């Protein structure tokens, strides 16, 4: 190995620790697939089709989540299925019925919009929303979305910064999914 090659290798190695940090701070583009995460123990099939999960007795903390489902080539995934489930304001999942569970289909531009509440905390997890996303005829992406700046994010074993929704203000989140399409 020439000393010039060695110097180059050492310079490249010095950069390695910063690369993951760069990857995480970059906004998600449609070139990168959305990361998959575990469904956890509370997924239930056959959720009702609806774009609002708000209950008549919902107290506080409304959340409107919207965005686009697209392919890695940035093509909108028209008609993609999005199936959301989450804890209620008190951090409880409804495992008997379908409170805070619902599916919908993205429009022709791949757009979706969900009305719900801010999920409560439950032991061991930072607040999150579960979702399964599937372009027609393609594989299901199962993942979870997180809230920027939440104090418990750093101590959550599943939290990833690239799965944070963008929030211009409290109660309005945006997330674009990049899936097989
Ligand atoms: Fe959960």
PDB file of C-alpha atoms and ligand atoms in Angstrom:
ATOM      1  CA  UNK A   1       0.000   0.000   0.000  1.00  0.00           C
ATOM      2  CA  UNK A   2       1.444   3.393  -0.943  1.00  0.00           C
ATOM      3  CA  UNK A   3       1.503   6.075   1.700  1.00  0.00           C
ATOM      4  CA  UNK A   4      -0.877   8.114  -0.448  1.00  0.00           C
ATOM      5  CA  UNK A   5      -3.409   5.267  -0.485  1.00  0.00           C
ATOM      6  CA  UNK A   6      -2.966   4.827   3.253  1.00  0.00           C
ATOM      7  CA  UNK A   7      -3.571   8.546   3.833  1.00  0.00           C
ATOM      8  CA  UNK A   8      -6.729   8.365   1.729  1.00  0.00           C
ATOM      9  CA  UNK A   9      -7.994   5.341   3.622  1.00  0.00           C
ATOM     10  CA  UNK A  10      -7.335   7.029   6.953  1.00  0.00           C
ATOM     11  CA  UNK A  11      -9.146  10.159   5.796  1.00  0.00           C
ATOM     12  CA  UNK A  12     -12.110   8.018   4.719  1.00  0.00           C
ATOM     13  CA  UNK A  13     -12.095   6.126   8.037  1.00  0.00           C
ATOM     14  CA  UNK A  14     -12.121   9.419   9.956  1.00  0.00           C
ATOM     15  CA  UNK A  15     -15.362  10.323   8.179  1.00  0.00           C
ATOM     16  CA  UNK A  16     -17.129   7.079   9.038  1.00  0.00           C
ATOM     17  CA  UNK A  17     -18.484   8.073  12.466  1.00  0.00           C
ATOM     18  CA  UNK A  18     -20.216  11.160  11.030  1.00  0.00           C
ATOM     19  CA  UNK A  19     -21.910   9.378   8.145  1.00  0.00           C
ATOM     20  CA  UNK A  20     -24.859   7.969  10.149  1.00  0.00           C
ATOM     21  CA  UNK A  21     -25.430  11.409  11.689  1.00  0.00           C
ATOM     22  CA  UNK A  22     -25.529  12.993   8.219  1.00  0.00           C
ATOM     23  CA  UNK A  23     -27.947  10.361   6.978  1.00  0.00           C
ATOM     24  CA  UNK A  24     -30.271  11.003   9.907  1.00  0.00           C
ATOM     25  CA  UNK A  25     -30.293  14.784   9.648  1.00  0.00           C
ATOM     26  CA  UNK A  26     -31.130  14.825   5.928  1.00  0.00           C
ATOM     27  CA  UNK A  27     -34.840  15.144   5.141  1.00  0.00           C
ATOM     28  CA  UNK A  28     -36.294  11.973   3.694  1.00  0.00           C
ATOM     29  CA  UNK A  29     -36.350  12.005  -0.088  1.00  0.00           C
ATOM     30  CA  UNK A  30     -38.243   9.623  -2.291  1.00  0.00           C
ATOM     31  CA  UNK A  31     -34.993   7.863  -3.183  1.00  0.00           C
ATOM     32  CA  UNK A  32     -34.855   6.181   0.216  1.00  0.00           C
ATOM     33  CA  UNK A  33     -37.353   3.575   1.348  1.00  0.00           C
ATOM     34  CA  UNK A  34     -39.091   4.339   4.627  1.00  0.00           C
ATOM     35  CA  UNK A  35     -37.598   2.187   7.374  1.00  0.00           C
ATOM     36  CA  UNK A  36     -39.657  -0.789   8.530  1.00  0.00           C
ATOM     37  CA  UNK A  37     -40.408  -1.361  12.214  1.00  0.00           C
ATOM     38  CA  UNK A  38     -42.130  -4.055  14.226  1.00  0.00           C
ATOM     39  CA  UNK A  39     -45.925  -4.069  14.297  1.00  0.00           C
ATOM     40  CA  UNK A  40     -45.771  -4.749  18.043  1.00  0.00           C
ATOM     41  CA  UNK A  41     -48.421  -6.773  19.858  1.00  0.00           C
ATOM     42  CA  UNK A  42     -51.493  -4.592  19.181  1.00  0.00           C
ATOM     43  CA  UNK A  43     -52.176  -4.798  15.440  1.00  0.00           C
ATOM     44  CA  UNK A  44     -55.678  -6.036  14.569  1.00  0.00           C
ATOM     45  CA  UNK A  45     -56.788  -6.830  11.010  1.00  0.00           C
ATOM     46  CA  UNK A  46     -60.090  -5.610   9.533  1.00  0.00           C
ATOM     47  CA  UNK A  47     -60.016  -2.067  10.901  1.00  0.00           C
ATOM     48  CA  UNK A  48     -62.872   0.161   9.717  1.00  0.00           C
ATOM     49  CA  UNK A  49     -62.353   2.264   6.594  1.00  0.00           C
ATOM     50  CA  UNK A  50     -62.313   5.893   7.742  1.00  0.00           C
ATOM     51  CA  UNK A  51     -60.121   8.995   7.625  1.00  0.00           C
ATOM     52  CA  UNK A  52     -61.011  10.217  11.100  1.00  0.00           C
ATOM     53  CA  UNK A  53     -60.370   8.258  14.260  1.00  0.00           C
ATOM     54  CA  UNK A  54     -61.710  11.074  16.467  1.00  0.00           C
ATOM     55  CA  UNK A  55     -64.166   9.827  19.048  1.00  0.00           C
ATOM     56  CA  UNK A  56     -67.085  11.964  20.262  1.00  0.00           C
ATOM     57  CA  UNK A  57     -65.497  11.962  23.728  1.00  0.00           C
ATOM     58  CA  UNK A  58     -62.011  12.932  22.506  1.00  0.00           C
ATOM     59  CA  UNK A  59     -60.792  15.477  25.013  1.00  0.00           C
ATOM     60  CA  UNK A  60     -57.655  17.236  23.878  1.00  0.00           C
ATOM     61  CA  UNK A  61     -54.754  17.063  21.525  1.00  0.00           C
ATOM     62  CA  UNK A  62     -56.152  16.629  18.048  1.00  0.00           C
ATOM     63  CA  UNK A  63     -53.682  15.564  15.372  1.00  0.00           C
ATOM     64  CA  UNK A  64     -54.036  15.902  11.614  1.00  0.00           C
ATOM     65  CA  UNK A  65     -51.454  13.749   9.865  1.00  0.00           C
ATOM     66  CA  UNK A  66     -51.039  14.020   6.101  1.00  0.00           C
ATOM     67  CA  UNK A  67     -48.564  13.294   3.347  1.00  0.00           C
ATOM     68  CA  UNK A  68     -47.869  11.281   0.235  1.00  0.00           C
ATOM     69  CA  UNK A  69     -47.148   7.634  -0.465  1.00  0.00           C
ATOM     70  CA  UNK A  70     -44.652   7.214  -3.283  1.00  0.00           C
ATOM     71  CA  UNK A  71     -42.180   4.897  -4.899  1.00  0.00           C
ATOM     72  CA  UNK A  72     -38.390   5.188  -4.679  1.00  0.00           C
ATOM     73  CA  UNK A  73     -38.616   6.739  -8.167  1.00  0.00           C
ATOM     74  CA  UNK A  74     -40.870   9.474  -6.695  1.00  0.00           C
ATOM     75  CA  UNK A  75     -44.016   8.238  -8.427  1.00  0.00           C
ATOM     76  CA  UNK A  76     -47.173   8.690  -6.350  1.00  0.00           C
ATOM     77  CA  UNK A  77     -48.612   5.368  -5.168  1.00  0.00           C
ATOM     78  CA  UNK A  78     -52.228   5.999  -6.162  1.00  0.00           C
ATOM     79  CA  UNK A  79     -54.696   3.956  -4.148  1.00  0.00           C
ATOM     80  CA  UNK A  80     -52.125   2.809  -1.578  1.00  0.00           C
ATOM     81  CA  UNK A  81     -53.636   1.276   1.534  1.00  0.00           C
ATOM     82  CA  UNK A  82     -52.759   2.940   4.852  1.00  0.00           C
ATOM     83  CA  UNK A  83     -53.859   1.146   8.020  1.00  0.00           C
ATOM     84  CA  UNK A  84     -53.254   3.156  11.208  1.00  0.00           C
ATOM     85  CA  UNK A  85     -53.475   2.090  14.836  1.00  0.00           C
ATOM     86  CA  UNK A  86     -52.433   3.879  17.989  1.00  0.00           C
ATOM     87  CA  UNK A  87     -52.927   4.322  21.716  1.00  0.00           C
ATOM     88  CA  UNK A  88     -55.596   6.726  22.952  1.00  0.00           C
ATOM     89  CA  UNK A  89     -54.863   9.889  24.960  1.00  0.00           C
ATOM     90  CA  UNK A  90     -54.304   7.721  28.027  1.00  0.00           C
ATOM     91  CA  UNK A  91     -51.811   5.390  26.345  1.00  0.00           C
ATOM     92  CA  UNK A  92     -54.288   2.498  25.966  1.00  0.00           C
ATOM     93  CA  UNK A  93     -54.895   0.343  22.878  1.00  0.00           C
ATOM     94  CA  UNK A  94     -58.401  -0.873  22.218  1.00  0.00           C
ATOM     95  CA  UNK A  95     -57.949  -4.620  21.779  1.00  0.00           C
ATOM     96  CA  UNK A  96     -61.676  -5.422  22.032  1.00  0.00           C
ATOM     97  CA  UNK A  97     -62.987  -2.927  19.502  1.00  0.00           C
ATOM     98  CA  UNK A  98     -61.528  -0.540  16.932  1.00  0.00           C
ATOM     99  CA  UNK A  99     -61.044   2.768  18.757  1.00  0.00           C
ATOM    100  CA  UNK A 100     -58.081   4.593  17.202  1.00  0.00           C
ATOM    101  CA  UNK A 101     -57.818   2.070  14.401  1.00  0.00           C
ATOM    102  CA  UNK A 102     -58.707   2.739  10.774  1.00  0.00           C
ATOM    103  CA  UNK A 103     -57.638   2.261   7.203  1.00  0.00           C
ATOM    104  CA  UNK A 104     -57.922   4.445   4.128  1.00  0.00           C
ATOM    105  CA  UNK A 105     -56.691   4.587   0.542  1.00  0.00           C
ATOM    106  CA  UNK A 106     -54.409   7.285  -0.852  1.00  0.00           C
ATOM    107  CA  UNK A 107     -55.880   9.373  -3.685  1.00  0.00           C
ATOM    108  CA  UNK A 108     -54.650   9.484  -7.304  1.00  0.00           C
ATOM    109  CA  UNK A 109     -51.723  11.693  -6.241  1.00  0.00           C
ATOM    110  CA  UNK A 110     -50.779   9.280  -3.458  1.00  0.00           C
ATOM    111  CA  UNK A 111     -52.044  11.738  -0.836  1.00  0.00           C
ATOM    112  CA  UNK A 112     -53.582  10.710   2.480  1.00  0.00           C
ATOM    113  CA  UNK A 113     -55.004  12.602   5.449  1.00  0.00           C
ATOM    114  CA  UNK A 114     -55.803  11.236   8.892  1.00  0.00           C
ATOM    115  CA  UNK A 115     -57.612  12.976  11.732  1.00  0.00           C
ATOM    116  CA  UNK A 116     -56.886  11.568  15.144  1.00  0.00           C
ATOM    117  CA  UNK A 117     -55.616  12.448  18.610  1.00  0.00           C
ATOM    118  CA  UNK A 118     -52.084  12.740  19.919  1.00  0.00           C
ATOM    119  CA  UNK A 119     -51.347   9.269  21.302  1.00  0.00           C
ATOM    120  CA  UNK A 120     -50.625   9.029  25.012  1.00  0.00           C
ATOM    121  CA  UNK A 121     -47.512   7.535  26.523  1.00  0.00           C
ATOM    122  CA  UNK A 122     -47.449   3.996  27.799  1.00  0.00           C
ATOM    123  CA  UNK A 123     -44.754   2.272  29.817  1.00  0.00           C
ATOM    124  CA  UNK A 124     -41.486   1.806  27.995  1.00  0.00           C
ATOM    125  CA  UNK A 125     -42.362   3.737  24.809  1.00  0.00           C
ATOM    126  CA  UNK A 126     -42.252   7.261  23.527  1.00  0.00           C
ATOM    127  CA  UNK A 127     -45.513   8.342  21.807  1.00  0.00           C
ATOM    128  CA  UNK A 128     -45.867   6.857  18.314  1.00  0.00           C
ATOM    129  CA  UNK A 129     -48.404   5.929  15.643  1.00  0.00           C
ATOM    130  CA  UNK A 130     -48.337   2.501  13.996  1.00  0.00           C
ATOM    131  CA  UNK A 131     -49.066   2.131  10.315  1.00  0.00           C
ATOM    132  CA  UNK A 132     -49.053  -0.472   7.567  1.00  0.00           C
ATOM    133  CA  UNK A 133     -48.665   0.966   4.065  1.00  0.00           C
ATOM    134  CA  UNK A 134     -49.130  -0.998   0.870  1.00  0.00           C
ATOM    135  CA  UNK A 135     -49.189   0.141  -2.747  1.00  0.00           C
ATOM    136  CA  UNK A 136     -51.635  -1.933  -4.819  1.00  0.00           C
ATOM    137  CA  UNK A 137     -50.213  -5.405  -5.406  1.00  0.00           C
ATOM    138  CA  UNK A 138     -46.940  -4.675  -3.579  1.00  0.00           C
ATOM    139  CA  UNK A 139     -45.430  -5.727  -0.275  1.00  0.00           C
ATOM    140  CA  UNK A 140     -46.657  -4.242   3.002  1.00  0.00           C
ATOM    141  CA  UNK A 141     -44.432  -1.763   4.811  1.00  0.00           C
ATOM    142  CA  UNK A 142     -45.044  -1.877   8.566  1.00  0.00           C
ATOM    143  CA  UNK A 143     -43.591   1.020  10.532  1.00  0.00           C
ATOM    144  CA  UNK A 144     -44.130   3.578  13.314  1.00  0.00           C
ATOM    145  CA  UNK A 145     -44.087   7.395  13.290  1.00  0.00           C
ATOM    146  CA  UNK A 146     -42.681   9.612  16.022  1.00  0.00           C
ATOM    147  CA  UNK A 147     -43.094  13.168  17.279  1.00  0.00           C
ATOM    148  CA  UNK A 148     -40.190  15.598  16.877  1.00  0.00           C
ATOM    149  CA  UNK A 149     -38.621  16.849  20.074  1.00  0.00           C
ATOM    150  CA  UNK A 150     -40.454  14.535  22.451  1.00  0.00           C
ATOM    151  CA  UNK A 151     -38.511  14.150  25.689  1.00  0.00           C
ATOM    152  CA  UNK A 152     -38.786  10.365  25.655  1.00  0.00           C
ATOM    153  CA  UNK A 153     -37.577   9.818  22.081  1.00  0.00           C
ATOM    154  CA  UNK A 154     -33.945   9.464  23.124  1.00  0.00           C
ATOM    155  CA  UNK A 155     -34.748   6.699  25.596  1.00  0.00           C
ATOM    156  CA  UNK A 156     -37.002   4.679  23.318  1.00  0.00           C
ATOM    157  CA  UNK A 157     -35.469   1.494  21.911  1.00  0.00           C
ATOM    158  CA  UNK A 158     -37.315   1.754  18.583  1.00  0.00           C
ATOM    159  CA  UNK A 159     -37.261   5.515  17.950  1.00  0.00           C
ATOM    160  CA  UNK A 160     -35.519   6.653  14.739  1.00  0.00           C
ATOM    161  CA  UNK A 161     -35.182  10.311  13.710  1.00  0.00           C
ATOM    162  CA  UNK A 162     -35.983   9.472  10.080  1.00  0.00           C
ATOM    163  CA  UNK A 163     -39.423   8.249  11.223  1.00  0.00           C
ATOM    164  CA  UNK A 164     -40.319  11.587  12.821  1.00  0.00           C
ATOM    165  CA  UNK A 165     -43.223  13.426  11.284  1.00  0.00           C
ATOM    166  CA  UNK A 166     -42.603  17.047  10.328  1.00  0.00           C
ATOM    167  CA  UNK A 167     -44.645  19.333  12.546  1.00  0.00           C
ATOM    168  CA  UNK A 168     -44.984  22.994  11.633  1.00  0.00           C
ATOM    169  CA  UNK A 169     -47.181  23.374  14.695  1.00  0.00           C
ATOM    170  CA  UNK A 170     -48.572  21.156  17.405  1.00  0.00           C
ATOM    171  CA  UNK A 171     -51.398  19.100  16.031  1.00  0.00           C
ATOM    172  CA  UNK A 172     -50.356  19.156  12.361  1.00  0.00           C
ATOM    173  CA  UNK A 173     -47.962  16.460  11.221  1.00  0.00           C
ATOM    174  CA  UNK A 174     -46.698  15.475   7.802  1.00  0.00           C
ATOM    175  CA  UNK A 175     -44.995  12.288   6.700  1.00  0.00           C
ATOM    176  CA  UNK A 176     -44.210  10.960   3.229  1.00  0.00           C
ATOM    177  CA  UNK A 177     -43.885   7.208   2.850  1.00  0.00           C
ATOM    178  CA  UNK A 178     -41.535   5.668   0.302  1.00  0.00           C
ATOM    179  CA  UNK A 179     -42.593   2.118  -0.449  1.00  0.00           C
ATOM    180  CA  UNK A 180     -42.363  -0.591  -3.086  1.00  0.00           C
ATOM    181  CA  UNK A 181     -44.663   0.707  -5.803  1.00  0.00           C
TER     182      UNK A 181
HETATM  183 FE1  LIG B   1     -47.406   0.933  20.159  1.00  0.00          FE
END
